[in-house]
PDB file of C-alpha atoms and ligand atoms in Angstrom:
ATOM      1  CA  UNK A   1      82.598 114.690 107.670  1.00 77.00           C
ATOM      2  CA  UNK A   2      84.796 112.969 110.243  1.00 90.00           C
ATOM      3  CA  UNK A   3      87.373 111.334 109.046  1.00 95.00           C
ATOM      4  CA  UNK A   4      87.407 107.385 110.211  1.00 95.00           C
ATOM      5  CA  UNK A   5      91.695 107.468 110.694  1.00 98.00           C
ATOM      6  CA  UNK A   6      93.900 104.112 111.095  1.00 98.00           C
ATOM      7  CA  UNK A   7      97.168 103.980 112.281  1.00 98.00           C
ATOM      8  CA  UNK A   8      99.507 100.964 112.444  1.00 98.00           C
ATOM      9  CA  UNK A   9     103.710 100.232 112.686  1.00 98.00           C
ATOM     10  CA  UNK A  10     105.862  97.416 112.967  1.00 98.00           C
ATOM     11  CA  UNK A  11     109.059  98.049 115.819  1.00 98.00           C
ATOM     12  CA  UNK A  12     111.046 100.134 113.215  1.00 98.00           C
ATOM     13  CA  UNK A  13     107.929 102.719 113.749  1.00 98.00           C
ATOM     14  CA  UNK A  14     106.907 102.553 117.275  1.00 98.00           C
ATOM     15  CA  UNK A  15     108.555 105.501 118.447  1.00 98.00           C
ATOM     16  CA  UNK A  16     107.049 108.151 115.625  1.00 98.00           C
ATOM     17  CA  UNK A  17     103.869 106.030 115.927  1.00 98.00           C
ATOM     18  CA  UNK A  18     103.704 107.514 119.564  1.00 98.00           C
ATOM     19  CA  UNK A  19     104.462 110.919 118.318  1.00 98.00           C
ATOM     20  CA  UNK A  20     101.813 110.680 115.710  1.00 98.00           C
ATOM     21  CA  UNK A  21      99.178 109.368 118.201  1.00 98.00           C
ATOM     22  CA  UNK A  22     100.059 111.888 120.522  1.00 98.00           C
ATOM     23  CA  UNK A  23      99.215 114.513 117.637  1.00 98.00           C
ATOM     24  CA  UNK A  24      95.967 112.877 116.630  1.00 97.00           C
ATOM     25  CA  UNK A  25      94.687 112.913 120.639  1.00 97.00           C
ATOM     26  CA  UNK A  26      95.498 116.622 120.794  1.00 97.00           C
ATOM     27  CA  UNK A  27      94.052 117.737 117.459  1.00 96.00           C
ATOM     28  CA  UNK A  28      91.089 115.565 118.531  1.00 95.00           C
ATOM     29  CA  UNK A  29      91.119 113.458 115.388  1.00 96.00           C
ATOM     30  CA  UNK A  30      89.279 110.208 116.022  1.00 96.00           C
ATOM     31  CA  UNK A  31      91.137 107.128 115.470  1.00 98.00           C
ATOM     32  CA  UNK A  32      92.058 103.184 115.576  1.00 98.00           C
ATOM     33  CA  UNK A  33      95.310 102.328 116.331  1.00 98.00           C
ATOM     34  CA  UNK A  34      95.717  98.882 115.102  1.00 98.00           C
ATOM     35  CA  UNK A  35      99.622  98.177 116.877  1.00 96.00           C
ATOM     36  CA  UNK A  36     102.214  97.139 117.296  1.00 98.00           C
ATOM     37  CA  UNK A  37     102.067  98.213 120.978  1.00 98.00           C
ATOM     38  CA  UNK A  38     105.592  97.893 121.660  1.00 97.00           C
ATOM     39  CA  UNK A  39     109.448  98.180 120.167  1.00 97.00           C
ATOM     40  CA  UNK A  40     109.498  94.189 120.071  1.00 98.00           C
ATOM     41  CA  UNK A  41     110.071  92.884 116.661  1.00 98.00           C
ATOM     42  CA  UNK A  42     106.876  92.145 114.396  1.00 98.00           C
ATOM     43  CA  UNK A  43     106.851  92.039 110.784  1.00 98.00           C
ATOM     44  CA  UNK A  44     105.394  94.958 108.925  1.00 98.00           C
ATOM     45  CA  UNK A  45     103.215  92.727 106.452  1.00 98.00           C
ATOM     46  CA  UNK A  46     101.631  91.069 109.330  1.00 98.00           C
ATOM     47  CA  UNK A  47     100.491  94.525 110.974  1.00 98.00           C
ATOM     48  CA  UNK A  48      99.373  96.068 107.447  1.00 98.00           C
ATOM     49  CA  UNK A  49      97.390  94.030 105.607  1.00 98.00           C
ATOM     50  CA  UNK A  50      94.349  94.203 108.524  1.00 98.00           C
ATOM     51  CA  UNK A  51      94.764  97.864 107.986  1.00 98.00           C
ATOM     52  CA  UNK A  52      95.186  98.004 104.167  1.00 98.00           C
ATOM     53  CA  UNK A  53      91.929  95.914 104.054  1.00 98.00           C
ATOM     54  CA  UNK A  54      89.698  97.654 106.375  1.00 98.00           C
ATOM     55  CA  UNK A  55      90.639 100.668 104.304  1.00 98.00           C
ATOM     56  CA  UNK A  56      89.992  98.874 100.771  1.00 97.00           C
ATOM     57  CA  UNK A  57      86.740  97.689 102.508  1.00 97.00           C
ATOM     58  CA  UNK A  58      85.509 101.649 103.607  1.00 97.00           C
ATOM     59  CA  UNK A  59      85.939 100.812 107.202  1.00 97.00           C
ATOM     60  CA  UNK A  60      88.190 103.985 107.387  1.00 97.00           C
ATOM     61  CA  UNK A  61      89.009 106.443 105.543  1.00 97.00           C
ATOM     62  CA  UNK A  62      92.446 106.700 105.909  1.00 98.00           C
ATOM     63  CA  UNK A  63      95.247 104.974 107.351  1.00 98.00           C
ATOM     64  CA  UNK A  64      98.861 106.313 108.602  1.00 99.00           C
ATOM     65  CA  UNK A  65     101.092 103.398 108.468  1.00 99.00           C
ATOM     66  CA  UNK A  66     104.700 103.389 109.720  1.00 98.00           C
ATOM     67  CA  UNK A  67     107.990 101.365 109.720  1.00 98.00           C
ATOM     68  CA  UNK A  68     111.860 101.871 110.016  1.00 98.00           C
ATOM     69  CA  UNK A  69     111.744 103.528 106.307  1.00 98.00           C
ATOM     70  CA  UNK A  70     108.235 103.643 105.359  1.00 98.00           C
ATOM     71  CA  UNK A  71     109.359 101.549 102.499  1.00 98.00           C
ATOM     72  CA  UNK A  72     108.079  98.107 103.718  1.00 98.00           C
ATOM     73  CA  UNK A  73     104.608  98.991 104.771  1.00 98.00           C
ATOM     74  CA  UNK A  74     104.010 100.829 101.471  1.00 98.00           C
ATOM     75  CA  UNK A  75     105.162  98.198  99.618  1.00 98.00           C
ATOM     76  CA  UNK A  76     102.598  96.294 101.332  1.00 98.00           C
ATOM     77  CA  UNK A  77      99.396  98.324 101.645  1.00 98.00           C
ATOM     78  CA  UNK A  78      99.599  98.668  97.389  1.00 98.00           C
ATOM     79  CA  UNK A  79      99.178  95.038  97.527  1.00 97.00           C
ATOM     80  CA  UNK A  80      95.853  95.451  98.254  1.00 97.00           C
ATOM     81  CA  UNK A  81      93.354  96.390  95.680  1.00 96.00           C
ATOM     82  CA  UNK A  82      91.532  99.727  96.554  1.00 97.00           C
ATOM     83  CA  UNK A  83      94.404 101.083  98.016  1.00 98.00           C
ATOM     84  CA  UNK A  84      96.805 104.133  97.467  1.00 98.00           C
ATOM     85  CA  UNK A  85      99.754 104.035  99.747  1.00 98.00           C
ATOM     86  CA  UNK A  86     101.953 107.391  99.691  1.00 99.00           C
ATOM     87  CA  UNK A  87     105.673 107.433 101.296  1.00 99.00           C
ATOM     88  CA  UNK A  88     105.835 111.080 102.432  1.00 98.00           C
ATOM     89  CA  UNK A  89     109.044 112.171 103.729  1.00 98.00           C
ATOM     90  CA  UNK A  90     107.915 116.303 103.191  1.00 98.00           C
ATOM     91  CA  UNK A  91     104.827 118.136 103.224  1.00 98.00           C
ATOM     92  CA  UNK A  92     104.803 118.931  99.702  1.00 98.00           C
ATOM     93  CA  UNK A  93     104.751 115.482  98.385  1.00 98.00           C
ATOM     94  CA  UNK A  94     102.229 114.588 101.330  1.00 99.00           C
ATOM     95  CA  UNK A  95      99.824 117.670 100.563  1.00 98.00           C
ATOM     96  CA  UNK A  96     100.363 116.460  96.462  1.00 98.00           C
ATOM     97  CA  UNK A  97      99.372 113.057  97.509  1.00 99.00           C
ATOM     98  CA  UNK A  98      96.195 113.852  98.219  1.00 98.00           C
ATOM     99  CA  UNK A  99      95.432 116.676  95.548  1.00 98.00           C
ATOM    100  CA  UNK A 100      96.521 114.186  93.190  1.00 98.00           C
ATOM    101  CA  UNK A 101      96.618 111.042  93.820  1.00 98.00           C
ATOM    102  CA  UNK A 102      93.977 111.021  96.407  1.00 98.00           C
ATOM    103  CA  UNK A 103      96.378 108.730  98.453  1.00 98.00           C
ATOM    104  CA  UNK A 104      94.041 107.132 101.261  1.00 98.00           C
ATOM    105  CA  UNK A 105      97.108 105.349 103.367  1.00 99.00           C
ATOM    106  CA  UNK A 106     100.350 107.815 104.038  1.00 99.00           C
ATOM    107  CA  UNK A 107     103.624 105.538 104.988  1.00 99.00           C
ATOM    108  CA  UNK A 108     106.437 107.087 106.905  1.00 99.00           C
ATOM    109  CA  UNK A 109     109.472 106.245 108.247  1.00 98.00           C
ATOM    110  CA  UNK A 110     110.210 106.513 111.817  1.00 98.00           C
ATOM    111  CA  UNK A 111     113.965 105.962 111.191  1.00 98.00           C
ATOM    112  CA  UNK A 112     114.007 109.193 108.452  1.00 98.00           C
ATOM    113  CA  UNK A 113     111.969 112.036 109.867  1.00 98.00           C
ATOM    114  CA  UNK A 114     111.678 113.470 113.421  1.00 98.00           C
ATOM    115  CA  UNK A 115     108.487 113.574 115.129  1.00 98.00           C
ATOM    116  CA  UNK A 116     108.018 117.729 114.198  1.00 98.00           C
ATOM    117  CA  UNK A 117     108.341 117.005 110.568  1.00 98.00           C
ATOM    118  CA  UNK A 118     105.814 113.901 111.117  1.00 98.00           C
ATOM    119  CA  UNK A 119     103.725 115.698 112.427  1.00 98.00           C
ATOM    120  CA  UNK A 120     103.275 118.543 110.079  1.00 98.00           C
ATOM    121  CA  UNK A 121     103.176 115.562 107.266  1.00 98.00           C
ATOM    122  CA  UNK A 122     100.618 113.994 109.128  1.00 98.00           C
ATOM    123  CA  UNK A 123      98.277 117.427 109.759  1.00 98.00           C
ATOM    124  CA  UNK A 124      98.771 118.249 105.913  1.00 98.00           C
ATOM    125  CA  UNK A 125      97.791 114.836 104.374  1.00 98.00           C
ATOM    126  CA  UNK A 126      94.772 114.864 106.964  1.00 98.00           C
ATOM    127  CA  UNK A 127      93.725 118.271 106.204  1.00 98.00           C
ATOM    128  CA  UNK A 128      94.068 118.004 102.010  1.00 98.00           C
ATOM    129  CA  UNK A 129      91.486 116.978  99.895  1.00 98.00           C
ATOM    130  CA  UNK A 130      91.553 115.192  96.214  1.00 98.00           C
ATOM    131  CA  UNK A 131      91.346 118.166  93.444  1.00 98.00           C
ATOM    132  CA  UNK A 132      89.280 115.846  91.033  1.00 97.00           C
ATOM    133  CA  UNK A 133      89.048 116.563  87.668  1.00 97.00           C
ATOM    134  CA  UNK A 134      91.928 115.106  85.438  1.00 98.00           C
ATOM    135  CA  UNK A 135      93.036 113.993  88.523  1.00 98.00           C
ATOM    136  CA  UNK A 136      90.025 111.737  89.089  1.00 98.00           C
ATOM    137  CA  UNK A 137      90.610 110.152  85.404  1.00 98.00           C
ATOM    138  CA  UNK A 138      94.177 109.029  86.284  1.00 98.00           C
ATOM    139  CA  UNK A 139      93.269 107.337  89.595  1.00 98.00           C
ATOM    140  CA  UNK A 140      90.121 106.230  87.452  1.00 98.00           C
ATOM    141  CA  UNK A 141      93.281 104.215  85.176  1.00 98.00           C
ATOM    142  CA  UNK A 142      94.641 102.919  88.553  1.00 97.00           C
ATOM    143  CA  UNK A 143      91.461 101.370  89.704  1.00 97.00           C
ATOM    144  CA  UNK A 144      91.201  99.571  85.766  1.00 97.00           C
ATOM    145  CA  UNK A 145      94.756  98.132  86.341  1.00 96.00           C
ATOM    146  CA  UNK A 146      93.689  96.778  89.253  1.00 95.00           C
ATOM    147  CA  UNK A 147      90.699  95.267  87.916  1.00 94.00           C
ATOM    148  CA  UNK A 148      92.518  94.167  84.738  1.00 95.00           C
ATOM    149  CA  UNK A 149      94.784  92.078  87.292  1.00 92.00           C
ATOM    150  CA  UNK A 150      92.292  90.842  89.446  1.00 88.00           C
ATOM    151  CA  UNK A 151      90.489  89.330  86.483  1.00 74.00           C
ATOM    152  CA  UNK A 152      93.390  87.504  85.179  1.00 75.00           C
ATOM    153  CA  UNK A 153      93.874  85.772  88.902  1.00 71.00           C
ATOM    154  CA  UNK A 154      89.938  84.670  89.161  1.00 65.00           C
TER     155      UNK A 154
HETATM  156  C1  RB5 B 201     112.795  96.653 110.387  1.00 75.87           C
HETATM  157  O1  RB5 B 201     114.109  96.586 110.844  1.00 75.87           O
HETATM  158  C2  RB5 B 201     112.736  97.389 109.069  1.00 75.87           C
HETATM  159  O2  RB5 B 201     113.226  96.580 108.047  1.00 75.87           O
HETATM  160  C3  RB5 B 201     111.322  97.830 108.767  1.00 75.87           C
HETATM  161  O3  RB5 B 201     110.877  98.643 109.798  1.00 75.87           O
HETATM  162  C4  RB5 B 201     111.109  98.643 107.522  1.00 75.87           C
HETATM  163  O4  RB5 B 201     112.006  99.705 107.428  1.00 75.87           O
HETATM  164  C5  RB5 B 201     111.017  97.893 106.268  1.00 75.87           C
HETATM  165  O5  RB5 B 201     110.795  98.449 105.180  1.00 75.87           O
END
């Protein structure tokens, strides 16, 4: 299966977003890079939530999303019911994420790790699938606390 990748930073990530993109066009990994084109000051909620949603709606499969820490865009892309947004700062956590947690968004920082680290992270987190089993009952209880919420709002 080919994997239907997003990718998306505010100015604090532009520089490891190019790194990144530059990884994905040599690997060959298809993807949809949804901005910011530039180092010119955005903020991150206003680039994520188009990507957070076309990932809760199965429009990709994944998404990479960066800013200056990672921290905002995460933050953000949880928001959004459907979604499970991993900050990955080592290829550990990043390969665990997915095993796991079957994280579908990865969030890094462009001001924390250099683009060689990145892009090992990024290669990793592509590459690793979800384990299942008790795994798959504990994101099961993170898909009824969403619900539960989503109730009480309608
Ligand atoms: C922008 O300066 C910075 O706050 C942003 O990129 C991010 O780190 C927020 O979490």
């Amino acid at each position: 299966m080919v994997l239907r990748v997003a990718i998306a930073c505010d100015h604090g990530g532009f520089k490891l977003k190019q790194e990144v993109v530059e990884y994905l066009e040599s690997a060959g990994i298809p993807f949809q890079d949804f901005g910011t084109f530039s180092e010119e000051s955005v903020d991150y909620p206003d680039v994520v939530l188009p990507v957070a949603e076309a990932v809760a709606r199965g429009e990709c499969d994944r998404a990479v999303l960066l800013c200056g820490t990672g921290i905002g865009v995460s933050i953000v892309a949880n928001k959004v019911p459907g979604v499970r947004a991993a900050l990955c700062h080592d290829t550990y956590s990043a390969r665990h994420s997915r095993l796991h947690n079957d994280a579908n968004v990865l969030a890094l920082g462009g001001r924390v790790v250099g683009p060689g680290l990145a892009r090992d992270i990024v290669a990793d987190w592509l590459e690793t699938g979800f384990e299942g089993g008790r795994h798959a009952r504990r994101v099961g209880k993170i898909t009824a606390i969403e619900e539960k919420y989503a109730l009480r709002r309608s």
